[in-house]
Amino acid sequence: MFVSNVELHEACTMDEAFALMDRLEDARILAGGTDLLVDLKVGRASACSLISIKRIDALKGIAERDGDWRIGALTTITELGASECVKTHLPVLIDATSKMAAPQIRNVATVGGNIVSAVPCADLPPVFLVLNAGVTVQSSEGERCIPLDSFFQHVRKTALRSDEMLTAIVVPKPPDRFGAAYARFSLRDGNSIAVAGVAAGLEFNERGEIVSARVSLGAVSPTPMLVADAEDILVGNPLDDDACVRVGDAAMGACSPICDVRGSDAFRREIVGILAGRALRLAQQRAMETPS
Ligand SMILES: Cc1cc2nc3c(=O)[nH]c(=O)nc-3n(C[C@H](O)[C@H](O)[C@H](O)COP(=O)(O)OP(=O)(O)OC[C@H]3O[C@@H](n4cnc5c(N)ncnc54)[C@H](O)[C@@H]3O)c2cc1C
């Protein structure tokens, strides 16, 4: 399979990228290409031109800014997983990066591409959702911030306009006694997309009661989603087995999985309940260990 009749353009700065986006008809942004090139080959996407952004330094790196972590859109999955900041402060991201694809893909696949693709089984979106993250997007007109919970609109459809580029994912610094974890099920250990994934983020007070909670699901609905009832079930109480089961039941009720070669809808629903318990317990453990 080949990608045919596509012109490749390279932008070295944001201004160059916006000029190309403005000038070229039917152009698509190319980052690592691990989603887009496959989509072009199988005919799921089409484009006359590709604008490679890989040389734009402003989109690279992880930095602390105004109490937030700013993860540049071009950060690769390997770089994200190897970051000392992530290892220390956001280990939930490693739960995802360590399971995604294979090292060859992780070396080129970017965080921005994983989010903009808006594929239901993508691993990073549910994790960023429980971290209360947002994205910054930029066009030649300026910049705007979009909370991640309103970014995903449908399968492969986001709030990004065609003249905009995703520049960074912004993760607020977690409070003390906060822990998060991601549990995913796939058919193999390597190079296998998620059949279902559940992320949990929990903040506790000094008495061990939950003061804020977010639980999100991946691969079991058209977009990554928050489980609306989880907060009501969890907040104000310690985490016990009964709470884990009730959140699992709420997650199973909230999702709308598909049935495909990787698993039936009933199977996916069932494992969502199990994964919810695992993610909650690991989040609790991490909250007790977090550096402040
Ligand atoms: C064999 C294989 C296994 C995989 N396994 C997994 C897995 O386990 N888990 C998982 O989550 N994913 C998996 N993927 C999917 C893919 O690797 C990721 O989604 C990856 O993060 C996409 O990033 P990219 O840089 O390659 O994006 P690209 O393919 O370059 O782009 C993807 C889309 O995003 C747009 N885009 C990219 N960057 C920007 C930006 N900064 N601003 C605006 N638009 C942008 C592009 O125009 C395109 O529409 C797998 C892919 C392959 C081929």
mmCIF file of N, CA and C in Angstrom, residues 92-179:
data_model
loop_
_atom_site.group_PDB
_atom_site.id
_atom_site.type_symbol
_atom_site.label_atom_id
_atom_site.label_comp_id
_atom_site.label_asym_id
_atom_site.label_seq_id
_atom_site.Cartn_x
_atom_site.Cartn_y
_atom_site.Cartn_z
ATOM 1 N N VAL A 92 0.850 8.077 36.436
ATOM 2 C CA VAL A 92 -0.292 7.530 35.691
ATOM 3 C C VAL A 92 -0.035 7.569 34.180
ATOM 4 N N LEU A 93 0.750 8.534 33.734
ATOM 5 C CA LEU A 93 1.038 8.600 32.293
ATOM 6 C C LEU A 93 1.899 7.408 31.867
ATOM 7 N N ILE A 94 2.739 6.929 32.792
ATOM 8 C CA ILE A 94 3.590 5.772 32.460
ATOM 9 C C ILE A 94 2.741 4.504 32.343
ATOM 10 N N ASP A 95 1.655 4.432 33.136
ATOM 11 C CA ASP A 95 0.744 3.281 32.982
ATOM 12 C C ASP A 95 0.328 3.163 31.520
ATOM 13 N N ALA A 96 0.114 4.324 30.881
ATOM 14 C CA ALA A 96 -0.343 4.320 29.485
ATOM 15 C C ALA A 96 0.832 4.156 28.522
ATOM 16 N N THR A 97 1.873 4.978 28.673
ATOM 17 C CA THR A 97 2.961 4.948 27.672
ATOM 18 C C THR A 97 3.643 3.585 27.619
ATOM 19 N N SER A 98 3.727 2.910 28.763
ATOM 20 C CA SER A 98 4.444 1.622 28.788
ATOM 21 C C SER A 98 3.672 0.524 28.066
ATOM 22 N N LYS A 99 2.369 0.751 27.873
ATOM 23 C CA LYS A 99 1.553 -0.289 27.233
ATOM 24 C C LYS A 99 1.261 0.030 25.764
ATOM 25 N N MET A 100 1.513 1.257 25.364
ATOM 26 C CA MET A 100 1.106 1.670 24.010
ATOM 27 C C MET A 100 2.010 1.067 22.937
ATOM 28 N N ALA A 101 1.400 0.540 21.904
ATOM 29 C CA ALA A 101 2.109 0.134 20.687
ATOM 30 C C ALA A 101 3.383 -0.667 20.991
ATOM 31 N N ALA A 102 4.468 -0.320 20.297
ATOM 32 C CA ALA A 102 5.773 -0.964 20.469
ATOM 33 C C ALA A 102 6.813 0.152 20.453
ATOM 34 N N PRO A 103 8.040 -0.124 20.946
ATOM 35 C CA PRO A 103 9.037 0.959 21.028
ATOM 36 C C PRO A 103 9.229 1.715 19.712
ATOM 37 N N GLN A 104 9.221 1.010 18.585
ATOM 38 C CA GLN A 104 9.438 1.695 17.292
ATOM 39 C C GLN A 104 8.361 2.760 17.050
ATOM 40 N N ILE A 105 7.118 2.434 17.363
ATOM 41 C CA ILE A 105 6.019 3.400 17.188
ATOM 42 C C ILE A 105 6.136 4.506 18.240
ATOM 43 N N ARG A 106 6.427 4.093 19.477
ATOM 44 C CA ARG A 106 6.484 5.095 20.560
ATOM 45 C C ARG A 106 7.584 6.129 20.319
ATOM 46 N N ASN A 107 8.624 5.730 19.582
ATOM 47 C CA ASN A 107 9.731 6.664 19.312
ATOM 48 C C ASN A 107 9.330 7.795 18.373
ATOM 49 N N VAL A 108 8.298 7.614 17.584
ATOM 50 C CA VAL A 108 7.894 8.669 16.637
ATOM 51 C C VAL A 108 6.488 9.221 16.918
ATOM 52 N N ALA A 109 5.629 8.407 17.511
ATOM 53 C CA ALA A 109 4.248 8.855 17.784
ATOM 54 C C ALA A 109 4.266 9.981 18.806
ATOM 55 N N THR A 110 3.447 10.994 18.591
ATOM 56 C CA THR A 110 3.462 12.147 19.485
ATOM 57 C C THR A 110 2.216 12.209 20.362
ATOM 58 N N VAL A 111 2.355 12.953 21.443
ATOM 59 C CA VAL A 111 1.230 13.156 22.359
ATOM 60 C C VAL A 111 0.125 13.939 21.643
ATOM 61 N N GLY A 112 0.528 14.983 20.899
ATOM 62 C CA GLY A 112 -0.482 15.784 20.183
ATOM 63 C C GLY A 112 -1.260 14.950 19.193
ATOM 64 N N GLY A 113 -0.548 14.086 18.453
ATOM 65 C CA GLY A 113 -1.226 13.238 17.472
ATOM 66 C C GLY A 113 -2.197 12.277 18.129
ATOM 67 N N ASN A 114 -1.827 11.753 19.293
ATOM 68 C CA ASN A 114 -2.694 10.815 20.007
ATOM 69 C C ASN A 114 -4.004 11.485 20.412
ATOM 70 N N ILE A 115 -3.925 12.785 20.719
ATOM 71 C CA ILE A 115 -5.130 13.502 21.147
ATOM 72 C C ILE A 115 -5.951 13.952 19.940
ATOM 73 N N VAL A 116 -5.285 14.541 18.958
ATOM 74 C CA VAL A 116 -6.035 15.082 17.807
ATOM 75 C C VAL A 116 -6.670 13.965 16.979
ATOM 76 N N SER A 117 -6.036 12.806 16.941
ATOM 77 C CA SER A 117 -6.629 11.695 16.176
ATOM 78 C C SER A 117 -8.030 11.372 16.677
ATOM 79 N N ALA A 118 -8.243 11.514 17.997
ATOM 80 C CA ALA A 118 -9.559 11.259 18.614
ATOM 81 C C ALA A 118 -10.097 9.867 18.267
ATOM 82 N N VAL A 119 -9.175 8.908 18.254
ATOM 83 C CA VAL A 119 -9.574 7.511 18.063
ATOM 84 C C VAL A 119 -10.093 7.012 19.414
ATOM 85 N N PRO A 120 -11.225 6.323 19.462
ATOM 86 C CA PRO A 120 -11.803 5.958 20.768
ATOM 87 C C PRO A 120 -10.867 5.156 21.667
ATOM 88 N N CYS A 121 -9.999 4.305 21.069
ATOM 89 C CA CYS A 121 -9.150 3.446 21.916
ATOM 90 C C CYS A 121 -7.822 4.102 22.278
ATOM 91 N N ALA A 122 -7.607 5.360 21.945
ATOM 92 C CA ALA A 122 -6.335 6.026 22.283
ATOM 93 C C ALA A 122 -6.139 6.009 23.801
ATOM 94 N N ASP A 123 -4.909 5.790 24.224
ATOM 95 C CA ASP A 123 -4.657 5.591 25.653
ATOM 96 C C ASP A 123 -4.480 6.882 26.453
ATOM 97 N N LEU A 124 -3.901 7.932 25.824
ATOM 98 C CA LEU A 124 -3.617 9.125 26.635
ATOM 99 C C LEU A 124 -4.858 9.948 26.999
ATOM 100 N N PRO A 125 -5.868 10.071 26.118
ATOM 101 C CA PRO A 125 -7.001 10.933 26.489
ATOM 102 C C PRO A 125 -7.672 10.594 27.823
ATOM 103 N N PRO A 126 -7.997 9.316 28.120
ATOM 104 C CA PRO A 126 -8.634 9.074 29.425
ATOM 105 C C PRO A 126 -7.731 9.448 30.596
ATOM 106 N N VAL A 127 -6.409 9.279 30.403
ATOM 107 C CA VAL A 127 -5.479 9.621 31.483
ATOM 108 C C VAL A 127 -5.457 11.140 31.702
ATOM 109 N N PHE A 128 -5.337 11.891 30.598
ATOM 110 C CA PHE A 128 -5.333 13.354 30.743
ATOM 111 C C PHE A 128 -6.665 13.864 31.304
ATOM 112 N N LEU A 129 -7.756 13.151 31.031
ATOM 113 C CA LEU A 129 -9.061 13.587 31.562
ATOM 114 C C LEU A 129 -9.076 13.558 33.092
ATOM 115 N N VAL A 130 -8.518 12.488 33.699
ATOM 116 C CA VAL A 130 -8.553 12.458 35.167
ATOM 117 C C VAL A 130 -7.527 13.414 35.778
ATOM 118 N N LEU A 131 -6.577 13.860 34.960
ATOM 119 C CA LEU A 131 -5.618 14.865 35.444
ATOM 120 C C LEU A 131 -6.160 16.276 35.249
ATOM 121 N N ASN A 132 -7.412 16.358 34.773
ATOM 122 C CA ASN A 132 -8.069 17.663 34.600
ATOM 123 C C ASN A 132 -7.306 18.543 33.612
ATOM 124 N N ALA A 133 -6.774 17.924 32.568
ATOM 125 C CA ALA A 133 -5.913 18.653 31.629
ATOM 126 C C ALA A 133 -6.736 19.455 30.619
ATOM 127 N N GLY A 134 -6.036 20.369 29.977
ATOM 128 C CA GLY A 134 -6.619 21.121 28.861
ATOM 129 C C GLY A 134 -5.607 21.140 27.725
ATOM 130 N N VAL A 135 -6.029 21.621 26.579
ATOM 131 C CA VAL A 135 -5.073 21.752 25.483
ATOM 132 C C VAL A 135 -5.007 23.213 25.069
ATOM 133 N N THR A 136 -3.820 23.638 24.611
ATOM 134 C CA THR A 136 -3.728 24.957 23.995
ATOM 135 C C THR A 136 -3.661 24.741 22.488
ATOM 136 N N VAL A 137 -4.434 25.537 21.788
ATOM 137 C CA VAL A 137 -4.439 25.440 20.325
ATOM 138 C C VAL A 137 -4.178 26.838 19.774
ATOM 139 N N GLN A 138 -3.525 26.867 18.638
ATOM 140 C CA GLN A 138 -3.111 28.162 18.090
ATOM 141 C C GLN A 138 -3.433 28.237 16.601
ATOM 142 N N SER A 139 -3.831 29.423 16.177
ATOM 143 C CA SER A 139 -3.981 29.700 14.744
ATOM 144 C C SER A 139 -3.241 31.001 14.471
ATOM 145 N N SER A 140 -3.273 31.485 13.241
ATOM 146 C CA SER A 140 -2.597 32.757 12.963
ATOM 147 C C SER A 140 -3.310 33.906 13.686
ATOM 148 N N GLU A 141 -4.527 33.663 14.141
ATOM 149 C CA GLU A 141 -5.294 34.702 14.862
ATOM 150 C C GLU A 141 -4.920 34.790 16.338
ATOM 151 N N GLY A 142 -4.361 33.720 16.896
ATOM 152 C CA GLY A 142 -4.027 33.724 18.324
ATOM 153 C C GLY A 142 -4.211 32.358 18.939
ATOM 154 N N GLU A 143 -4.207 32.356 20.292
ATOM 155 C CA GLU A 143 -4.225 31.083 21.023
ATOM 156 C C GLU A 143 -5.508 30.966 21.838
ATOM 157 N N ARG A 144 -6.005 29.752 22.028
ATOM 158 C CA ARG A 144 -7.092 29.540 22.972
ATOM 159 C C ARG A 144 -6.843 28.231 23.713
ATOM 160 N N CYS A 145 -7.456 28.116 24.905
ATOM 161 C CA CYS A 145 -7.320 26.906 25.707
ATOM 162 C C CYS A 145 -8.661 26.193 25.710
ATOM 163 N N ILE A 146 -8.636 24.889 25.581
ATOM 164 C CA ILE A 146 -9.871 24.113 25.575
ATOM 165 C C ILE A 146 -9.741 23.027 26.645
ATOM 166 N N PRO A 147 -10.684 22.980 27.609
ATOM 167 C CA PRO A 147 -10.627 21.870 28.573
ATOM 168 C C PRO A 147 -10.791 20.556 27.816
ATOM 169 N N LEU A 148 -10.044 19.553 28.225
ATOM 170 C CA LEU A 148 -10.069 18.304 27.456
ATOM 171 C C LEU A 148 -11.459 17.667 27.453
ATOM 172 N N ASP A 149 -12.238 17.888 28.540
ATOM 173 C CA ASP A 149 -13.557 17.233 28.569
ATOM 174 C C ASP A 149 -14.540 17.851 27.580
ATOM 175 N N SER A 150 -14.155 18.959 26.919
ATOM 176 C CA SER A 150 -15.031 19.442 25.837
ATOM 177 C C SER A 150 -14.321 19.419 24.478
ATOM 178 N N PHE A 151 -13.152 18.787 24.425
ATOM 179 C CA PHE A 151 -12.383 18.756 23.174
ATOM 180 C C PHE A 151 -12.880 17.661 22.224
ATOM 181 N N PHE A 152 -13.215 16.495 22.776
ATOM 182 C CA PHE A 152 -13.602 15.357 21.933
ATOM 183 C C PHE A 152 -15.097 15.434 21.634
ATOM 184 N N GLN A 153 -15.450 15.403 20.341
ATOM 185 C CA GLN A 153 -16.854 15.574 19.976
ATOM 186 C C GLN A 153 -17.490 14.287 19.466
ATOM 187 N N HIS A 154 -16.727 13.491 18.754
ATOM 188 C CA HIS A 154 -17.239 12.208 18.265
ATOM 189 C C HIS A 154 -16.029 11.382 17.811
ATOM 190 N N VAL A 155 -16.262 10.206 17.240
ATOM 191 C CA VAL A 155 -15.145 9.395 16.753
ATOM 192 C C VAL A 155 -14.355 10.223 15.732
ATOM 193 N N ARG A 156 -13.055 10.426 15.992
ATOM 194 C CA ARG A 156 -12.150 11.176 15.104
ATOM 195 C C ARG A 156 -12.605 12.612 14.858
ATOM 196 N N LYS A 157 -13.397 13.169 15.770
ATOM 197 C CA LYS A 157 -13.858 14.552 15.589
ATOM 198 C C LYS A 157 -13.615 15.340 16.881
ATOM 199 N N THR A 158 -12.953 16.499 16.725
ATOM 200 C CA THR A 158 -12.619 17.308 17.909
ATOM 201 C C THR A 158 -13.048 18.759 17.700
ATOM 202 N N ALA A 159 -12.828 19.554 18.742
ATOM 203 C CA ALA A 159 -13.180 20.978 18.681
ATOM 204 C C ALA A 159 -12.124 21.804 17.940
ATOM 205 N N LEU A 160 -11.068 21.145 17.433
ATOM 206 C CA LEU A 160 -10.004 21.870 16.719
ATOM 207 C C LEU A 160 -10.518 22.358 15.366
ATOM 208 N N ARG A 161 -10.313 23.652 15.077
ATOM 209 C CA ARG A 161 -10.708 24.176 13.759
ATOM 210 C C ARG A 161 -9.630 23.836 12.737
ATOM 211 N N SER A 162 -9.993 23.889 11.446
ATOM 212 C CA SER A 162 -9.033 23.472 10.414
ATOM 213 C C SER A 162 -7.849 24.435 10.305
ATOM 214 N N ASP A 163 -7.992 25.661 10.837
ATOM 215 C CA ASP A 163 -6.853 26.599 10.777
ATOM 216 C C ASP A 163 -6.024 26.559 12.063
ATOM 217 N N GLU A 164 -6.328 25.600 12.946
ATOM 218 C CA GLU A 164 -5.642 25.568 14.237
ATOM 219 C C GLU A 164 -4.706 24.369 14.363
ATOM 220 N N MET A 165 -3.695 24.557 15.213
ATOM 221 C CA MET A 165 -2.761 23.494 15.539
ATOM 222 C C MET A 165 -2.780 23.297 17.057
ATOM 223 N N LEU A 166 -2.712 22.052 17.480
ATOM 224 C CA LEU A 166 -2.594 21.808 18.920
ATOM 225 C C LEU A 166 -1.141 22.054 19.304
ATOM 226 N N THR A 167 -0.917 22.916 20.290
ATOM 227 C CA THR A 167 0.461 23.248 20.634
ATOM 228 C C THR A 167 0.936 22.544 21.908
ATOM 229 N N ALA A 168 0.048 22.346 22.862
ATOM 230 C CA ALA A 168 0.491 21.724 24.121
ATOM 231 C C ALA A 168 -0.695 21.148 24.893
ATOM 232 N N ILE A 169 -0.369 20.226 25.768
ATOM 233 C CA ILE A 169 -1.339 19.707 26.743
ATOM 234 C C ILE A 169 -0.923 20.299 28.074
ATOM 235 N N VAL A 170 -1.870 20.898 28.772
ATOM 236 C CA VAL A 170 -1.543 21.573 30.024
ATOM 237 C C VAL A 170 -2.168 20.784 31.176
ATOM 238 N N VAL A 171 -1.300 20.309 32.076
ATOM 239 C CA VAL A 171 -1.775 19.499 33.206
ATOM 240 C C VAL A 171 -1.560 20.302 34.484
ATOM 241 N N PRO A 172 -2.645 20.645 35.203
ATOM 242 C CA PRO A 172 -2.443 21.370 36.461
ATOM 243 C C PRO A 172 -1.664 20.506 37.442
ATOM 244 N N LYS A 173 -0.784 21.148 38.222
ATOM 245 C CA LYS A 173 -0.016 20.364 39.198
ATOM 246 C C LYS A 173 -0.976 19.709 40.177
ATOM 247 N N PRO A 174 -0.896 18.406 40.364
ATOM 248 C CA PRO A 174 -1.828 17.745 41.276
ATOM 249 C C PRO A 174 -1.658 18.243 42.707
ATOM 250 N N PRO A 175 -2.754 18.285 43.474
ATOM 251 C CA PRO A 175 -2.647 18.704 44.883
ATOM 252 C C PRO A 175 -1.972 17.622 45.728
ATOM 253 N N ASP A 176 -1.676 17.934 46.993
ATOM 254 C CA ASP A 176 -1.150 16.911 47.916
ATOM 255 C C ASP A 176 -2.166 15.782 48.044
ATOM 256 N N ARG A 177 -1.704 14.622 48.404
ATOM 257 C CA ARG A 177 -2.545 13.433 48.605
ATOM 258 C C ARG A 177 -3.431 13.137 47.400
ATOM 259 N N PHE A 178 -2.868 13.378 46.210
ATOM 260 C CA PHE A 178 -3.570 13.025 44.962
ATOM 261 C C PHE A 178 -2.849 11.845 44.330
ATOM 262 N N GLY A 179 -3.613 10.914 43.828
ATOM 263 C CA GLY A 179 -3.022 9.796 43.082
ATOM 264 C C GLY A 179 -3.901 9.465 41.892
#
